[in-house]
Short mmCIF file of N, CA and C in Angstrom, two decimals:
data_model
loop_
_atom_site.label_atom_id
_atom_site.label_comp_id
_atom_site.label_asym_id
_atom_site.label_seq_id
_atom_site.Cartn_x
_atom_site.Cartn_y
_atom_site.Cartn_z
N MET V 12 22.55 11.14 -10.73
CA MET V 12 21.86 10.58 -9.05
C MET V 12 22.89 9.60 -9.26
N ASN V 13 23.62 8.98 -10.18
CA ASN V 13 24.51 7.77 -9.56
C ASN V 13 23.05 6.78 -9.90
N GLY V 14 22.26 6.77 -11.00
CA GLY V 14 21.32 5.71 -11.10
C GLY V 14 20.53 5.26 -9.84
N SER V 15 20.31 5.85 -8.98
CA SER V 15 19.67 6.07 -7.68
C SER V 15 17.95 6.15 -7.81
N VAL V 16 17.42 6.04 -7.12
CA VAL V 16 15.92 5.91 -7.40
C VAL V 16 15.75 6.80 -6.04
N VAL V 17 14.81 8.15 -6.31
CA VAL V 17 14.38 8.76 -4.97
C VAL V 17 12.97 8.67 -4.90
N TRP V 18 12.47 8.19 -3.73
CA TRP V 18 11.15 7.71 -3.83
C TRP V 18 10.49 9.12 -2.63
N THR V 19 9.40 9.83 -2.73
CA THR V 19 8.69 10.63 -1.85
C THR V 19 7.47 10.46 -1.51
N VAL V 20 7.87 10.10 -0.03
CA VAL V 20 6.54 9.52 0.84
C VAL V 20 5.70 10.17 1.48
N ALA V 21 4.63 10.56 1.34
CA ALA V 21 4.15 12.11 2.12
C ALA V 21 2.57 11.70 2.74
N ARG V 22 2.31 11.63 4.10
CA ARG V 22 1.04 11.27 4.46
C ARG V 22 0.44 12.44 4.92
N SER V 23 0.19 13.40 4.46
CA SER V 23 -0.52 15.02 5.15
C SER V 23 -1.70 14.64 5.79
N MET V 24 -2.71 13.62 5.27
CA MET V 24 -3.84 13.25 5.51
C MET V 24 -3.89 12.85 6.73
N SER V 25 -2.61 11.88 7.21
CA SER V 25 -2.81 10.92 8.37
C SER V 25 -2.01 11.52 9.40
N GLY V 26 -1.09 12.63 9.25
CA GLY V 26 -0.05 13.48 9.90
C GLY V 26 1.07 12.94 10.13
N PHE V 27 1.92 11.95 8.79
CA PHE V 27 3.30 11.73 8.93
C PHE V 27 3.65 12.96 8.12
N THR V 28 5.14 12.63 8.42
CA THR V 28 5.65 13.94 7.86
C THR V 28 6.48 13.16 6.45
N ALA V 29 7.00 13.90 5.52
CA ALA V 29 7.73 13.64 4.31
C ALA V 29 8.45 12.78 4.51
N LYS V 30 9.21 12.05 3.85
CA LYS V 30 10.33 11.20 4.05
C LYS V 30 11.17 10.55 2.66
N GLN V 31 12.18 10.97 2.40
CA GLN V 31 12.92 10.78 1.11
C GLN V 31 13.50 9.84 1.46
N LEU V 32 13.40 8.37 0.39
CA LEU V 32 14.54 7.35 0.49
C LEU V 32 14.87 6.97 -0.99
N LYS V 33 16.62 6.96 -0.72
CA LYS V 33 17.48 7.13 -1.84
C LYS V 33 17.93 6.03 -2.17
N GLY V 34 17.66 5.22 -3.19
CA GLY V 34 18.09 4.11 -3.56
C GLY V 34 16.79 3.16 -3.45
N PRO V 35 17.55 1.87 -3.93
CA PRO V 35 16.02 0.80 -4.59
C PRO V 35 14.88 0.82 -3.21
N GLY V 36 13.97 0.55 -3.71
CA GLY V 36 13.19 0.30 -2.13
C GLY V 36 12.46 -0.98 -2.70
N LEU V 37 11.78 -1.67 -1.25
CA LEU V 37 11.84 -2.91 -1.50
C LEU V 37 10.06 -2.82 -1.35
N CYS V 38 9.48 -3.33 -2.21
CA CYS V 38 7.85 -3.41 -2.22
C CYS V 38 7.46 -5.12 -2.10
N ALA V 39 6.27 -5.25 -1.12
CA ALA V 39 5.83 -6.67 -1.07
C ALA V 39 4.38 -6.35 -2.12
N PHE V 40 4.54 -7.45 -2.94
CA PHE V 40 3.13 -7.18 -3.83
C PHE V 40 1.98 -8.63 -3.25
N GLN V 41 1.53 -8.39 -2.25
CA GLN V 41 0.38 -8.83 -1.56
C GLN V 41 -0.62 -9.27 -2.08
N LEU V 42 -1.00 -10.83 -2.25
CA LEU V 42 -1.97 -11.64 -2.79
C LEU V 42 -2.84 -12.27 -1.69
N LEU V 43 -2.42 -12.44 -0.83
CA LEU V 43 -3.23 -12.61 0.21
C LEU V 43 -4.09 -12.06 1.11
N GLY V 44 -5.18 -12.45 1.13
CA GLY V 44 -6.04 -11.41 1.96
C GLY V 44 -6.12 -11.26 3.36
N ASP V 45 -4.79 -11.12 3.98
CA ASP V 45 -4.86 -11.37 5.44
C ASP V 45 -4.09 -10.27 6.29
N PRO V 46 -4.82 -9.48 6.42
CA PRO V 46 -4.14 -7.99 7.25
C PRO V 46 -2.93 -8.28 8.12
N ILE V 47 -3.29 -9.17 8.92
CA ILE V 47 -1.74 -9.33 9.32
C ILE V 47 -0.28 -9.65 8.88
N LEU V 48 -0.65 -10.14 7.73
CA LEU V 48 0.51 -10.12 6.71
C LEU V 48 0.84 -9.37 6.29
N THR V 49 -0.13 -8.29 6.07
CA THR V 49 0.66 -6.90 5.88
C THR V 49 1.21 -6.00 6.81
N GLU V 50 0.68 -6.63 8.15
CA GLU V 50 1.64 -5.98 9.32
C GLU V 50 2.78 -6.42 9.25
N HIS V 51 2.92 -7.86 9.11
CA HIS V 51 4.31 -8.65 9.21
C HIS V 51 5.19 -7.88 7.99
N TYR V 52 4.66 -7.36 6.82
CA TYR V 52 5.33 -6.56 5.64
C TYR V 52 5.99 -5.47 6.05
N ALA V 53 4.98 -4.70 6.81
CA ALA V 53 5.83 -3.67 7.27
C ALA V 53 6.69 -3.63 8.45
N LYS V 54 6.25 -4.44 8.96
CA LYS V 54 7.58 -4.28 10.34
C LYS V 54 8.65 -5.41 9.46
N GLY V 55 8.45 -6.16 8.69
CA GLY V 55 9.76 -6.54 8.40
C GLY V 55 10.85 -5.76 7.26
N GLY V 56 10.21 -4.18 7.22
CA GLY V 56 11.47 -3.40 6.41
C GLY V 56 11.04 -3.03 5.10
N PHE V 57 9.84 -3.51 4.72
CA PHE V 57 9.22 -3.45 3.27
C PHE V 57 8.95 -1.87 3.10
N ASN V 58 9.10 -1.35 2.21
CA ASN V 58 9.10 0.14 1.74
C ASN V 58 7.56 0.66 1.21
N ALA V 59 6.71 -0.57 1.00
CA ALA V 59 5.47 -0.33 0.36
C ALA V 59 5.11 -1.79 0.36
N VAL V 60 4.12 -1.58 0.24
CA VAL V 60 2.62 -2.66 0.18
C VAL V 60 1.72 -2.79 -0.99
N LEU V 61 1.49 -3.61 -1.83
CA LEU V 61 0.92 -3.66 -2.51
C LEU V 61 -0.02 -4.61 -2.43
N VAL V 62 -1.27 -4.06 -2.52
CA VAL V 62 -2.62 -4.96 -2.15
C VAL V 62 -3.10 -5.55 -3.48
N ASP V 63 -3.13 -6.38 -3.97
CA ASP V 63 -3.64 -6.65 -5.24
C ASP V 63 -4.72 -7.23 -5.41
N MET V 64 -5.71 -6.69 -5.37
CA MET V 64 -7.14 -6.50 -5.35
C MET V 64 -7.84 -7.23 -7.12
N GLN V 65 -6.68 -7.39 -7.91
CA GLN V 65 -7.40 -7.79 -9.19
C GLN V 65 -7.11 -9.40 -9.36
N HIS V 66 -5.75 -9.73 -8.60
CA HIS V 66 -5.71 -11.06 -8.87
C HIS V 66 -5.32 -12.02 -7.49
N GLY V 67 -5.31 -11.02 -6.13
CA GLY V 67 -5.04 -11.51 -5.22
C GLY V 67 -6.55 -12.27 -4.56
N LEU V 68 -6.48 -12.54 -3.10
CA LEU V 68 -8.10 -13.43 -2.56
C LEU V 68 -8.24 -12.68 -1.67
N PHE V 69 -8.93 -11.42 -2.06
CA PHE V 69 -9.39 -9.91 -1.42
C PHE V 69 -10.84 -9.45 -1.58
N SER V 70 -11.68 -9.53 -0.69
CA SER V 70 -13.16 -8.91 -0.61
C SER V 70 -12.52 -7.09 -0.62
N GLU V 71 -13.53 -6.43 -0.98
CA GLU V 71 -13.00 -4.91 -0.91
C GLU V 71 -12.87 -4.81 1.11
N ASN V 72 -13.65 -5.02 1.82
CA ASN V 72 -13.28 -5.07 3.36
C ASN V 72 -12.22 -5.47 3.54
N THR V 73 -11.77 -6.80 3.13
CA THR V 73 -9.91 -7.39 3.51
C THR V 73 -9.36 -6.60 3.02
N ALA V 74 -9.17 -5.84 1.80
CA ALA V 74 -8.52 -5.08 1.16
C ALA V 74 -8.21 -3.58 1.93
N PHE V 75 -9.19 -3.14 2.17
CA PHE V 75 -9.07 -1.67 2.44
C PHE V 75 -8.73 -2.00 3.96
N ASP V 76 -9.01 -3.03 4.95
CA ASP V 76 -8.48 -3.15 6.34
C ASP V 76 -6.94 -3.50 6.26
N CYS V 77 -6.40 -4.25 5.05
CA CYS V 77 -4.97 -4.08 5.02
C CYS V 77 -4.74 -2.78 4.99
N LEU V 78 -5.07 -1.91 4.46
CA LEU V 78 -4.56 -0.25 3.89
C LEU V 78 -4.66 0.18 5.60
N HIS V 79 -5.84 -0.01 6.47
CA HIS V 79 -5.55 0.53 7.52
C HIS V 79 -4.76 -0.13 8.51
N ARG V 80 -4.41 -1.21 8.36
CA ARG V 80 -3.34 -1.75 9.08
C ARG V 80 -2.19 -1.31 9.05
N LEU V 81 -1.55 -0.24 7.72
CA LEU V 81 -0.69 0.21 7.11
C LEU V 81 -0.26 1.76 7.95
N GLU V 82 -1.12 2.17 8.31
CA GLU V 82 -1.41 3.78 9.10
C GLU V 82 -0.43 3.84 9.57
N LYS V 83 -0.33 2.31 10.87
CA LYS V 83 0.83 3.15 12.05
C LYS V 83 2.15 2.89 11.57
N PHE V 84 2.31 2.21 10.53
CA PHE V 84 3.97 2.26 9.53
C PHE V 84 4.07 3.49 8.90
N PRO V 85 4.59 4.64 8.97
CA PRO V 85 4.73 5.84 8.34
C PRO V 85 5.77 5.52 7.40
N ASN V 86 6.70 4.48 7.73
CA ASN V 86 7.78 4.20 6.65
C ASN V 86 7.31 3.53 5.31
N CYS V 87 6.21 2.96 5.51
CA CYS V 87 5.42 2.29 4.33
C CYS V 87 4.45 2.26 3.69
N PHE V 88 4.71 2.54 2.45
CA PHE V 88 4.35 3.05 1.13
C PHE V 88 2.72 2.46 0.60
N PRO V 89 1.50 2.58 1.36
CA PRO V 89 0.41 1.69 0.98
C PRO V 89 -0.17 2.00 -0.81
N MET V 90 0.07 0.94 -1.02
CA MET V 90 -0.99 0.58 -2.64
C MET V 90 -1.66 -0.08 -3.06
N VAL V 91 -2.59 0.28 -3.57
CA VAL V 91 -4.12 -0.93 -4.26
C VAL V 91 -3.57 -1.10 -6.14
N ARG V 92 -3.59 -2.19 -6.29
CA ARG V 92 -3.79 -2.89 -7.66
C ARG V 92 -5.64 -3.48 -7.85
N VAL V 93 -6.41 -2.28 -8.28
CA VAL V 93 -7.44 -2.51 -8.06
C VAL V 93 -8.06 -3.72 -9.67
N SER V 94 -9.17 -4.05 -9.19
CA SER V 94 -9.76 -5.27 -10.07
C SER V 94 -10.28 -4.31 -11.64
N ASP V 95 -10.25 -3.66 -11.75
CA ASP V 95 -11.18 -2.79 -12.84
C ASP V 95 -10.46 -1.14 -12.91
N ASN V 96 -10.54 -0.62 -14.18
CA ASN V 96 -10.10 0.72 -14.46
C ASN V 96 -11.42 2.00 -14.12
N ASN V 97 -12.06 1.63 -12.47
CA ASN V 97 -13.46 2.23 -12.97
C ASN V 97 -13.46 3.50 -11.51
N PRO V 98 -13.44 4.53 -11.84
CA PRO V 98 -13.27 5.57 -10.94
C PRO V 98 -13.52 5.45 -9.47
N GLY V 99 -14.84 5.17 -9.57
CA GLY V 99 -15.63 4.59 -8.10
C GLY V 99 -14.33 3.75 -7.25
N LEU V 100 -14.38 2.64 -7.79
CA LEU V 100 -13.26 1.78 -7.22
C LEU V 100 -11.82 2.47 -6.72
N ILE V 101 -11.50 3.12 -7.64
CA ILE V 101 -10.14 4.07 -7.25
C ILE V 101 -10.53 5.02 -6.47
N GLN V 102 -11.45 5.63 -6.30
CA GLN V 102 -11.42 6.82 -4.93
C GLN V 102 -11.71 5.98 -4.43
N ARG V 103 -12.51 5.02 -3.50
CA ARG V 103 -12.95 3.90 -2.55
C ARG V 103 -11.60 3.63 -1.89
N ALA V 104 -10.47 3.21 -2.92
CA ALA V 104 -9.05 2.24 -2.41
C ALA V 104 -8.56 4.08 -1.91
N LEU V 105 -8.66 4.98 -2.46
CA LEU V 105 -7.45 6.52 -1.88
C LEU V 105 -8.15 6.72 -0.91
N ASP V 106 -9.69 6.36 -0.58
CA ASP V 106 -10.25 7.01 0.29
C ASP V 106 -10.36 6.06 1.80
N ALA V 107 -9.80 4.85 1.33
CA ALA V 107 -9.10 3.89 2.53
C ALA V 107 -7.85 4.35 2.70
N GLY V 108 -7.10 4.88 2.14
CA GLY V 108 -5.78 5.29 2.80
C GLY V 108 -4.68 4.47 1.78
N ALA V 109 -5.09 4.04 0.68
CA ALA V 109 -3.89 4.21 -0.76
C ALA V 109 -3.40 5.62 -1.00
N LEU V 110 -1.83 5.28 -0.91
CA LEU V 110 -1.25 6.54 -1.56
C LEU V 110 -1.18 6.18 -2.96
N GLY V 111 -1.38 5.06 -3.56
CA GLY V 111 -0.93 4.90 -4.73
C GLY V 111 -1.86 3.89 -5.66
N VAL V 112 -2.18 3.55 -6.82
CA VAL V 112 -3.32 3.25 -7.06
C VAL V 112 -2.46 2.53 -8.63
N LEU V 113 -2.80 1.14 -8.59
CA LEU V 113 -2.10 0.53 -10.09
C LEU V 113 -3.71 0.24 -10.89
N ALA V 114 -3.92 1.11 -11.84
CA ALA V 114 -5.19 0.32 -12.52
C ALA V 114 -5.06 -0.75 -13.53
#
């Protein structure tokens, strides 16, 4: 594949269709707990936003609000870095709309 990366993003639960991105993707690693900043990343053309709950300045509610803001941007993949490898926390992040979890 000439060294290129193929991403497949699917949001079947949210009604978005699958999309393939060929080549490298651009991901924002968000440390500040501001949902408006999350929207700016998505509007700015980032392919993914990773909400860092481990080292970032987030309460659980604020982090999940950031994920909810990404629902209106089908080209931006929402991910969460959870603070602990806790199945309950991972499940809540997935329920809030994360399509990827870093534990």
